[in-house]
Amino acid sequence: MHEFNFKNRRLYCEGVEVEELAEKYGTPLYVYSYHTLIDHFLKLQNAFLTVSPLICYSVKANSNLAILKSLVDKGAGLDIVSGGELKRALKVGCPGKKIVYASVGKTDKEIEEAIKAGILLFNVESEPELANINRIAAKLRKKVKVALRINPDVEPKTHKFITTGKLTNKFGIDFKAAEKILYSRSNFPSVIISGLHLHIGSQITESSPYMAAFSKISFFIRKLKNSGINLEYLNIGGGLGIVYNNETPQTAQLYAKKVLPILKETGLKIIMEPGRFIIGNAGILVVKVLYNKDNPLKKFIIVDGGMNDLIRPALYDAYHNIVPVKQSGRKSQVTSRKCDVVGPICESGDFFAKGRVLPQVKEGEYLAVMSAGAYGFSMSSNYNSRRRAAEVMVVKDKVFLVRKREEYEDLYRNEIVPA
Ligand code: LLP
């Protein structure tokens, strides 16, 4: 469900026509719907009401300050993975006590800054990292709360690049090693191991992988309790899948119904870290058609956005629905063609769609690449010395520019030519 809808054959974001936005702000342009964003957050919050979880939005999905601020104002916490994301979290006024910090490679500086910010929990991914946090906490004369990130070795049934909860992945600590750490916790006097964390992957559309992972961890928690180790938090990660094409992902309600009995059994305070579920369908990428180019084998629509703006198709062969922002007539009257939608970048992997049947579009018309809110702008780059796109947020009939398009000077601002 989202607030990108056609009215009189024109695509609107909430109360604003997308073509108007493209004309005013230029393309490629990211457009976000404030109400879709908040709606998705509230859906999850309502579904889990009985355990009143701390929902820490996963900043990596889309780290624009306006998006973070909108969610923090509604009570969300934030899930961060770097010093940069910590800075963003603090910049929008997220209380330290609502920040959780994962990442297999936290540096000393990042650990120190996070301790000073008084974050709620480090999600610790290895024993050497735990020892390092303990050392830095001791130096700062602080006692720091951590959760051990467990790698439960379950198959999340998603793309292999976004699978994280198998032992072939670099993430988390296996149960045996975690148990060993917990029994030897007195070796780490400046940390309090007060929780467990897991995140098994992303774009997970079924509840069975979650059930498998949560059952395993619940069993582990019981075992620990029996040996006198009591924890406070269970962080169940993110990963909830959304509709890109014809998937039928579990709804928040259905997910909650399935997993709540297992979660309640643990008696722990629940934290979760959704990213895509909240922002994925709250954003689109608008691009302009530059050229229609046919060769004897193929038809191409060349647009002004590329893999530097949205890398998901190139990286994961991900499907994004693509629609002209203006529908030109009755379906029966429109000529459709099978084509590739490609960008201007000098790589054959620079495509948004392959072999897609689309209505014939003219040069200068705009296309919307749907479901681009998550891992769109946040994974964008300056490849081919392209300026990163502008971003706008729509709130009913109001439009806010939430990131200016980069200037050419931004491209080489930090470069130095030796004399
Ligand atoms: N927590 C942790 C520890 C994570 O690593 C992630 C995502 C999340 C939460 C949020 O997951 P979500 O709810 O958004 O699925 N670039 C890929 C997705 C990478 C996900 C990385 N970790 C994509 O475009 O599909």
Coordinates of C-alpha atoms and ligand atoms in Angstrom, one line a residue:
M1 CA 0.0 0.0 0.0
H2 CA 1.3 3.4 -0.9
E3 CA 0.3 6.9 -1.9
F4 CA 1.6 6.9 -5.5
N5 CA -1.7 6.6 -7.4
F6 CA -3.0 7.5 -10.8
K7 CA -5.8 10.2 -11.0
N8 CA -7.0 11.1 -14.5
R9 CA -4.2 9.0 -16.0
R10 CA -1.5 11.1 -14.2
L11 CA 0.7 9.7 -11.4
Y12 CA 0.4 11.6 -8.1
C13 CA 2.4 11.4 -5.0
E14 CA -0.2 12.1 -2.3
G15 CA -1.7 15.4 -3.6
V16 CA 1.0 16.4 -6.0
E17 CA 1.4 15.5 -9.7
V18 CA 4.7 13.7 -10.3
E19 CA 5.3 15.3 -13.7
E20 CA 5.1 18.8 -12.0
L21 CA 7.8 17.7 -9.6
A22 CA 10.0 16.5 -12.4
E23 CA 9.6 19.7 -14.3
K24 CA 10.3 21.8 -11.2
Y25 CA 13.2 19.9 -9.7
G26 CA 14.6 18.2 -12.7
T27 CA 15.5 14.5 -13.1
P28 CA 16.7 12.0 -12.0
L29 CA 14.6 12.8 -8.9
Y30 CA 13.7 10.8 -5.8
V31 CA 10.2 11.5 -4.6
Y32 CA 9.1 10.3 -1.1
S33 CA 5.6 10.2 0.4
Y34 CA 5.6 11.3 4.0
H35 CA 2.3 9.6 4.8
T36 CA 3.3 6.2 3.3
L37 CA 6.5 6.3 5.4
I38 CA 4.7 7.0 8.6
D39 CA 1.9 4.6 7.7
H40 CA 4.3 1.7 7.4
F41 CA 6.0 2.6 10.7
L42 CA 2.6 2.7 12.4
K43 CA 1.5 -0.6 10.8
L44 CA 4.4 -2.4 12.4
Q45 CA 4.0 -0.6 15.7
N46 CA 0.3 -1.5 15.8
A47 CA 0.9 -5.1 14.9
F48 CA 3.3 -5.6 17.7
L49 CA 1.4 -3.4 20.2
T50 CA 1.2 -6.1 22.8
V51 CA 4.9 -6.2 23.3
S52 CA 5.5 -2.4 22.7
P53 CA 8.8 -3.0 20.9
L54 CA 11.4 -0.3 20.3
I55 CA 11.3 0.0 16.5
C56 CA 14.8 1.1 15.3
Y57 CA 14.5 2.2 11.7
S58 CA 17.5 0.9 9.7
V59 CA 19.2 4.0 8.6
K60 CA 21.1 2.3 5.8
A61 CA 17.9 1.8 3.8
N62 CA 17.5 5.6 3.3
S63 CA 19.5 7.9 5.5
N64 CA 18.1 11.3 4.4
L65 CA 17.8 13.5 7.5
A66 CA 14.2 14.4 6.7
I67 CA 13.2 10.8 6.6
L68 CA 15.0 10.1 9.9
K69 CA 13.5 13.1 11.6
S70 CA 10.0 12.2 10.4
L71 CA 10.4 8.7 12.0
V72 CA 12.2 9.9 15.2
D73 CA 9.4 12.4 15.8
K74 CA 6.9 9.5 15.7
G75 CA 8.9 7.7 18.4
A76 CA 11.2 5.5 16.3
G77 CA 14.7 4.6 17.3
L78 CA 17.5 4.1 14.8
D79 CA 19.6 1.1 13.8
I80 CA 23.1 2.4 12.7
V81 CA 26.2 0.7 11.2
S82 CA 28.8 3.4 11.1
G83 CA 30.1 6.6 12.6
G84 CA 28.4 8.5 9.8
E85 CA 25.1 7.0 10.6
L86 CA 25.6 7.9 14.3
K87 CA 26.2 11.5 13.3
R88 CA 23.0 11.5 11.2
A89 CA 21.0 10.0 14.1
L90 CA 22.3 12.6 16.6
K91 CA 21.8 15.4 14.0
V92 CA 18.0 14.6 13.9
G93 CA 17.8 14.5 17.7
C94 CA 17.4 10.8 18.2
P95 CA 18.0 10.0 21.9
G96 CA 21.1 7.8 22.4
K97 CA 18.9 5.4 24.4
K98 CA 17.1 4.6 21.1
I99 CA 20.1 3.8 19.0
V100 CA 21.4 0.3 18.4
Y101 CA 24.7 -0.2 16.5
A102 CA 25.5 -3.3 14.4
S103 CA 28.4 -3.9 11.9
V104 CA 31.2 -6.5 11.8
G105 CA 33.9 -3.8 11.5
K106 CA 33.4 -1.1 14.1
T107 CA 36.6 1.0 14.4
D108 CA 38.0 2.3 17.8
K109 CA 36.9 5.8 16.9
E110 CA 33.4 4.7 16.0
I111 CA 33.1 2.7 19.2
E112 CA 34.3 5.6 21.3
E113 CA 31.9 8.0 19.7
A114 CA 29.0 5.7 20.2
I115 CA 29.9 5.2 23.8
K116 CA 30.1 8.9 24.3
A117 CA 26.7 9.3 22.6
G118 CA 25.2 6.9 25.2
I119 CA 23.7 4.5 22.7
L120 CA 21.4 1.8 24.0
L121 CA 23.2 -1.3 22.7
F122 CA 26.1 -2.3 20.5
N123 CA 25.2 -5.4 18.5
V124 CA 28.5 -7.3 18.9
E125 CA 29.5 -9.5 16.0
S126 CA 32.6 -11.3 17.3
E127 CA 34.6 -12.0 20.4
P128 CA 37.6 -9.7 19.4
E129 CA 35.1 -6.9 18.9
L130 CA 33.6 -7.5 22.4
A131 CA 37.1 -7.4 23.9
N132 CA 37.8 -4.1 22.0
I133 CA 34.5 -2.5 23.2
N134 CA 35.4 -3.7 26.7
R135 CA 38.9 -2.1 26.4
I136 CA 37.5 1.2 25.1
A137 CA 34.7 1.4 27.7
A138 CA 37.3 0.8 30.5
K139 CA 39.4 3.6 29.1
L140 CA 36.4 5.9 29.2
R141 CA 35.4 4.6 32.6
K142 CA 32.0 3.5 31.3
K143 CA 30.0 0.4 31.6
V144 CA 28.5 -0.4 28.2
K145 CA 25.5 -2.5 27.3
V146 CA 25.8 -4.9 24.4
A147 CA 23.8 -7.6 22.6
L148 CA 25.5 -10.5 21.0
R149 CA 24.5 -10.9 17.4
I150 CA 23.7 -14.5 16.9
N151 CA 24.1 -16.2 13.5
P152 CA 21.4 -18.8 13.8
D153 CA 22.4 -20.6 10.5
V154 CA 18.9 -20.5 8.9
E155 CA 18.0 -20.1 5.2
P156 CA 16.0 -16.9 4.7
K157 CA 15.0 -17.8 1.1
T158 CA 16.1 -14.6 -0.4
H159 CA 18.8 -13.3 -2.8
K160 CA 22.2 -14.7 -1.8
F161 CA 23.8 -11.2 -1.6
I162 CA 21.2 -10.2 1.1
T163 CA 21.3 -13.4 3.1
T164 CA 23.1 -12.8 6.5
G165 CA 22.0 -15.5 8.9
K166 CA 23.9 -18.5 7.5
L167 CA 27.3 -19.6 8.8
T168 CA 28.8 -19.0 5.4
N169 CA 28.1 -15.3 6.0
K170 CA 30.4 -13.0 7.9
F171 CA 27.7 -11.9 10.3
G172 CA 27.1 -12.7 13.9
I173 CA 28.3 -15.4 16.3
D174 CA 27.3 -19.0 16.3
F175 CA 25.4 -20.4 19.3
K176 CA 28.3 -22.4 20.7
A177 CA 30.7 -19.4 20.6
A178 CA 28.1 -17.1 22.0
E179 CA 27.5 -19.5 24.9
K180 CA 31.3 -19.6 25.6
I181 CA 31.4 -15.8 25.6
L182 CA 28.4 -15.6 28.0
Y183 CA 30.0 -18.0 30.4
S184 CA 33.2 -16.1 30.4
R185 CA 31.5 -12.7 30.7
S186 CA 33.5 -11.8 33.8
N187 CA 36.5 -11.4 31.4
F188 CA 34.8 -8.3 30.0
P189 CA 34.0 -6.3 33.2
S190 CA 33.3 -3.0 31.3
V191 CA 30.5 -4.5 29.2
I192 CA 27.1 -5.8 30.3
I193 CA 25.8 -8.5 27.9
S194 CA 22.2 -7.6 28.2
G195 CA 20.7 -9.0 25.0
L196 CA 20.8 -11.1 21.9
H197 CA 20.4 -9.8 18.3
L198 CA 19.8 -11.5 15.0
H199 CA 19.1 -10.4 11.5
I200 CA 18.9 -13.2 9.0
G201 CA 18.6 -11.4 5.7
S202 CA 16.5 -8.9 3.7
Q203 CA 13.4 -9.0 1.5
I204 CA 12.1 -12.0 3.3
T205 CA 8.6 -12.7 2.1
E206 CA 7.6 -15.7 4.3
S207 CA 7.4 -16.1 8.0
S208 CA 9.0 -19.6 8.2
P209 CA 12.6 -18.4 8.2
Y210 CA 11.8 -16.0 11.0
M211 CA 10.0 -18.8 13.0
A212 CA 13.0 -21.1 12.6
A213 CA 15.5 -18.4 13.7
F214 CA 13.3 -17.2 16.6
S215 CA 12.6 -20.7 17.8
K216 CA 16.3 -21.4 17.9
I217 CA 17.1 -18.3 19.8
S218 CA 14.2 -18.7 22.2
F219 CA 15.5 -22.2 23.1
F220 CA 18.9 -20.7 23.6
I221 CA 17.5 -18.0 25.9
R222 CA 15.8 -20.6 28.0
K223 CA 19.0 -22.6 28.3
L224 CA 20.8 -19.5 29.5
K225 CA 18.1 -18.7 32.0
N226 CA 18.4 -22.2 33.4
S227 CA 22.1 -21.6 34.0
G228 CA 21.4 -18.3 35.7
I229 CA 22.1 -15.9 32.8
N230 CA 19.3 -13.4 32.5
L231 CA 19.0 -11.0 29.6
E232 CA 17.0 -7.9 29.0
Y233 CA 16.6 -7.5 25.3
L234 CA 15.9 -9.5 22.2
N235 CA 16.6 -7.6 18.9
I236 CA 14.9 -9.5 16.0
G237 CA 16.4 -7.5 13.2
G238 CA 14.7 -6.3 10.1
G239 CA 14.3 -8.0 6.7
L240 CA 10.5 -7.9 6.1
G241 CA 9.9 -8.2 2.3
I242 CA 7.7 -5.8 0.3
V243 CA 5.9 -5.9 -3.0
Y244 CA 8.1 -5.0 -6.0
N245 CA 6.3 -7.1 -8.6
N246 CA 3.9 -9.9 -7.9
E247 CA 5.3 -11.1 -4.5
T248 CA 2.8 -11.7 -1.7
P249 CA 4.8 -10.8 1.3
Q250 CA 3.5 -11.4 4.8
T251 CA 1.8 -8.3 6.2
A252 CA 2.9 -6.8 9.5
Q253 CA -0.2 -8.3 11.1
L254 CA 0.5 -11.7 9.8
Y255 CA 4.2 -11.6 10.7
A256 CA 3.3 -10.5 14.3
K257 CA 0.6 -13.2 14.6
K258 CA 3.2 -15.8 13.7
V259 CA 6.2 -14.7 15.7
L260 CA 4.6 -13.0 18.8
P261 CA 3.9 -16.3 20.7
I262 CA 7.6 -17.2 20.4
L263 CA 8.8 -13.7 21.3
K264 CA 6.5 -13.4 24.3
E265 CA 7.8 -16.7 25.6
T266 CA 11.3 -15.2 26.0
G267 CA 9.9 -12.5 28.3
L268 CA 12.5 -10.1 26.9
K269 CA 12.0 -6.5 25.7
I270 CA 11.7 -6.7 21.9
I271 CA 13.7 -4.4 19.5
M272 CA 13.3 -4.6 15.8
E273 CA 15.2 -3.0 12.9
P274 CA 13.1 -2.7 9.8
G275 CA 14.3 -0.6 6.8
R276 CA 12.8 -1.6 3.5
F277 CA 9.4 -2.3 5.0
I278 CA 9.1 1.3 6.1
I279 CA 10.7 3.2 3.3
G280 CA 10.7 0.9 0.3
N281 CA 7.4 1.7 -1.2
A282 CA 7.4 5.2 0.1
G283 CA 9.7 6.4 -2.6
I284 CA 10.1 6.4 -6.4
L285 CA 12.8 7.5 -8.8
V286 CA 11.6 9.7 -11.6
V287 CA 13.7 9.7 -14.8
K288 CA 13.3 11.4 -18.2
V289 CA 13.3 9.5 -21.5
L290 CA 16.3 10.8 -23.5
Y291 CA 16.1 8.6 -26.6
N292 CA 14.3 5.6 -28.1
K293 CA 17.0 3.5 -29.8
D294 CA 16.3 0.3 -31.7
N295 CA 18.7 -2.2 -33.3
P296 CA 17.7 -5.3 -35.3
L297 CA 17.6 -7.3 -32.1
K298 CA 16.4 -5.0 -29.4
K299 CA 14.6 -1.9 -28.4
F300 CA 16.1 0.4 -25.8
I301 CA 14.6 3.3 -23.8
I302 CA 17.5 5.4 -22.7
V303 CA 16.8 7.5 -19.7
D304 CA 18.7 10.2 -17.7
G305 CA 19.0 8.1 -14.5
G306 CA 21.5 5.2 -14.2
M307 CA 23.0 2.6 -12.1
N308 CA 24.7 5.3 -10.1
D309 CA 21.3 6.5 -9.0
L310 CA 19.7 3.1 -8.4
I311 CA 22.0 0.1 -8.4
R312 CA 19.6 -2.6 -7.3
P313 CA 18.8 -4.0 -10.8
A314 CA 22.5 -4.1 -11.7
L315 CA 23.6 -5.6 -8.4
Y316 CA 20.8 -8.1 -7.6
D317 CA 19.0 -8.3 -10.9
A318 CA 16.2 -6.7 -8.8
Y319 CA 12.8 -6.0 -10.3
H320 CA 11.3 -2.5 -10.1
N321 CA 8.0 -1.7 -11.7
I322 CA 8.3 1.1 -14.3
V323 CA 5.4 3.3 -15.3
P324 CA 5.1 6.4 -17.5
V325 CA 3.9 9.2 -15.2
K326 CA 1.3 10.1 -17.8
Q327 CA -0.9 7.4 -19.3
S328 CA -1.7 8.3 -22.8
G329 CA -5.0 6.6 -23.5
R330 CA -7.1 3.5 -23.1
K331 CA -5.0 0.4 -22.7
S332 CA -6.3 -1.1 -26.0
Q333 CA -5.2 2.0 -27.9
V334 CA -1.7 2.1 -26.5
T335 CA 1.1 0.4 -28.4
S336 CA 3.3 -1.6 -26.1
R337 CA 6.8 -2.7 -26.9
K338 CA 9.2 -5.1 -25.3
C339 CA 12.3 -3.1 -24.4
D340 CA 15.3 -2.6 -22.1
V341 CA 15.2 0.6 -19.9
V342 CA 18.8 1.7 -19.7
G343 CA 20.8 4.6 -18.3
P344 CA 23.6 6.7 -19.8
I345 CA 26.5 4.9 -17.9
C346 CA 29.3 3.1 -19.8
E347 CA 28.4 -0.4 -18.5
S348 CA 26.1 -3.0 -19.9
G349 CA 24.9 -3.6 -16.3
D350 CA 23.4 -0.1 -16.4
F351 CA 19.8 -1.0 -16.7
F352 CA 16.5 -0.6 -14.8
A353 CA 14.6 -3.3 -16.7
K354 CA 15.3 -5.9 -19.3
G355 CA 12.8 -7.2 -21.8
R356 CA 10.0 -5.2 -20.1
V357 CA 6.7 -4.6 -22.0
L358 CA 6.1 -0.9 -21.7
P359 CA 3.8 1.5 -23.5
Q360 CA 5.6 3.4 -26.2
V361 CA 7.0 6.6 -24.7
K362 CA 8.3 9.7 -26.4
E363 CA 11.5 11.5 -25.8
G364 CA 11.1 14.1 -23.0
E365 CA 8.4 12.0 -21.2
Y366 CA 9.0 10.8 -17.6
L367 CA 9.1 7.3 -16.2
A368 CA 8.7 6.4 -12.6
V369 CA 10.8 3.6 -11.2
M370 CA 8.6 2.3 -8.4
S371 CA 9.5 1.0 -4.9
A372 CA 12.8 2.8 -5.0
G373 CA 12.7 4.3 -1.4
A374 CA 14.9 1.7 0.2
Y375 CA 18.5 1.1 -0.9
G376 CA 18.0 3.6 -3.7
F377 CA 19.6 7.0 -2.9
S378 CA 21.5 5.5 0.0
M379 CA 23.4 3.2 -2.4
S380 CA 23.9 5.8 -5.1
S381 CA 27.3 7.0 -6.2
N382 CA 29.1 9.5 -8.4
Y383 CA 30.2 6.9 -11.0
N384 CA 30.9 8.5 -14.4
S385 CA 31.2 11.8 -12.5
R386 CA 27.4 12.0 -12.3
R387 CA 25.9 14.4 -9.7
R388 CA 23.7 12.6 -7.3
A389 CA 20.0 13.1 -7.6
A390 CA 17.8 15.6 -5.8
E391 CA 15.2 14.3 -3.3
V392 CA 11.8 15.7 -2.4
M393 CA 9.3 14.8 0.2
V394 CA 5.6 15.3 -0.4
V395 CA 3.2 15.8 2.5
K396 CA -0.3 16.0 1.1
D397 CA -0.1 18.9 -1.3
K398 CA 3.1 20.4 0.0
V399 CA 6.5 19.6 -1.4
F400 CA 9.8 19.9 0.5
L401 CA 13.2 19.7 -1.2
V402 CA 15.0 17.4 1.2
R403 CA 18.3 17.1 -0.8
K404 CA 19.5 19.5 -3.4
R405 CA 20.9 18.0 -6.6
E406 CA 24.7 18.0 -6.4
E407 CA 26.7 20.7 -8.2
Y408 CA 29.6 19.8 -10.5
E409 CA 31.9 21.4 -7.9
D410 CA 30.7 18.8 -5.4
L411 CA 32.3 16.1 -7.5
Y412 CA 35.8 17.3 -7.0
R413 CA 35.5 19.4 -3.8
N414 CA 37.9 17.2 -1.9
E415 CA 40.4 16.5 -4.7
I416 CA 43.8 18.0 -4.7
V417 CA 46.0 18.4 -7.8
P418 CA 49.7 18.4 -6.6
A419 CA 51.7 21.3 -7.9
Ligands
LLP1 N1 19.5 -4.9 10.6 C1 20.6 -5.2 10.1 C2 21.7 -5.7 11.0 C3 20.9 -5.2 8.7 O1 22.0 -5.6 8.2 C4 19.8 -4.7 7.8 C5 20.0 -4.7 6.4 C6 18.6 -4.3 8.4 C7 18.5 -4.4 9.8 C8 17.5 -3.8 7.6 O2 17.0 -4.7 6.7 P1 15.6 -4.5 5.9 O3 14.5 -4.4 6.9 O4 15.8 -3.2 5.1 O5 15.5 -5.7 5.0 N2 21.0 -3.4 -0.4 C9 20.1 -4.6 -0.3 C10 19.7 -4.8 1.1 C11 20.8 -4.9 2.1 C12 20.3 -5.1 3.5 C13 21.5 -4.9 4.4 N3 21.1 -5.1 5.8 C14 18.9 -4.4 -1.3 O6 18.9 -3.3 -2.0 O7 18.1 -5.2 -1.4

